């Protein structure tokens, strides 16, 4: 900073709290206020503007500062007094142009107060021709009693050009004692500034936010009109505008949605703006993807105050003014047309997109021709709805699956009814509900079956990994507890009644304590009830256990003792396939109809076969033979329930209906 050599008192006349309100009330948004100060840099002929805002982790309202510095023509101390501190001065009526021949953006002479929208103090340092001038404006001092005027003295200092200044002239404005509790987001500010100034302005005056160059927002377009540059449009016989519009591939941030209308290089109608058609236009959901710029310089061609059609904060055009009526009509028609065209194009686009995905394409190709055609119709309708791109895949999946599962539930009738409403959004809502609800009752049953398939897979892992029979520590895997939780694993036709109980305790519970031996410590693993009502005593060992004669003797003794009170119809010993038993003794055991040496692999294969045929339906494996059999079964079931069980000659000739377990053909 330079050392100031002299001082000068500047004079400013204030009325009540007018000056404070001009800044505070009209520039409440920080991006709007900063953009207004940047516009002053343009009028000063700047080619570079640097905006410095606090970093989020360093922000403190009482201590932080916001700086805006330009390399414009600066001001002498006389110009500060005669021009800058004159509030409401219209330079255009004086016939002035901005520096470097630019057309003046400012008009009302109050934009310099925009800093008071977010700060209580503004320090202005300006320099030119090796001389600088420094003064400070305080919101507190720019007040007078209500309806009273008073002259405010603003102390200033005059000195050499500041040592940090790399240009011959320029201005730095420092806002302090900030009003907001939260910091400005640098990315959002950069994006907002990029939309508030025209391509011409950004080309002639570089703007930086914390060292990052402000550019036109980078949007990934699905479509843009025209593909590059602007379209020039004639409004009636007098006025010409330039414009472009485009639809993005993704939902746009709020600050990028809609049109921004620029007048003389700066926003006059802030986005998002859709000419008030967003509530009534066909395809209104497309507004989330629509962005564009309209340059309508004719709205600000005159210099007199009466022809001013733009609000002071450059947020809104006076649409009731006769001079803006033609633009309003054109904007209404154009916005509606763009939204309609997007709806039409998007239907075909989504249909093509889905069919270009190999998985979807393969599944559609497996449908009959009529079903495939209807799928395409529904996909087109889905595209015409307001469905966001990231939801297209799951909803397309739902539509295709509806046809794959048409024999299991009449989804197609629901889709047809929704499509008949002629409202793409209503159709998309029905598809969404089908996806989310998945028919709750059916889902509950299918989830149970899916859970059983998962448990069967876990059961298989236990067998392969020789998981211990029991465990004494929580969290340790063990075979006994898995069987106890899911006893159907042993045999889905058995009802397991009890687990791991001393023989004497069981006899006592059966009311046969008098025939029990209180000293006997034998304990069975499980007792089950077979389909014929007979008891089954079950002994299990881990898959790696080597079966001995003693193991079989223990099971036989359990059955004998229990048989004194109840009839035991079957003894099942389940283990791996390793035996330390005399071969003849093993054959004798296995030859008995009331005994079984079963292996875990046999048990697993039986229970797997019992449920495996459901897996293809759960996983949507439409090419699986199990899926085909289930489809045929459901179709025939509907026919039997509606028309009766009579098969007729052709159906009898086709043989037996589908069965859960696909046994080999015995005739082969």
Tab-separated table of C-alpha atoms in Angstrom, residues 502-514:
chain	number	residue	atom	x	y	z
A	502	UNK	CA	-31.336	-85.486	26.848
A	503	UNK	CA	-33.234	-88.716	26.322
A	504	UNK	CA	-34.359	-88.767	29.964
A	505	UNK	CA	-35.714	-85.206	29.682
A	506	UNK	CA	-37.637	-86.086	26.525
A	507	UNK	CA	-39.179	-89.173	28.113
A	508	UNK	CA	-40.191	-87.156	31.142
A	509	UNK	CA	-41.903	-84.584	28.888
A	510	UNK	CA	-43.754	-87.427	27.209
A	511	UNK	CA	-44.988	-88.587	30.612
A	512	UNK	CA	-42.779	-91.698	30.593
A	513	UNK	CA	-40.359	-90.812	33.369
A	514	UNK	CA	-40.874	-94.213	35.018
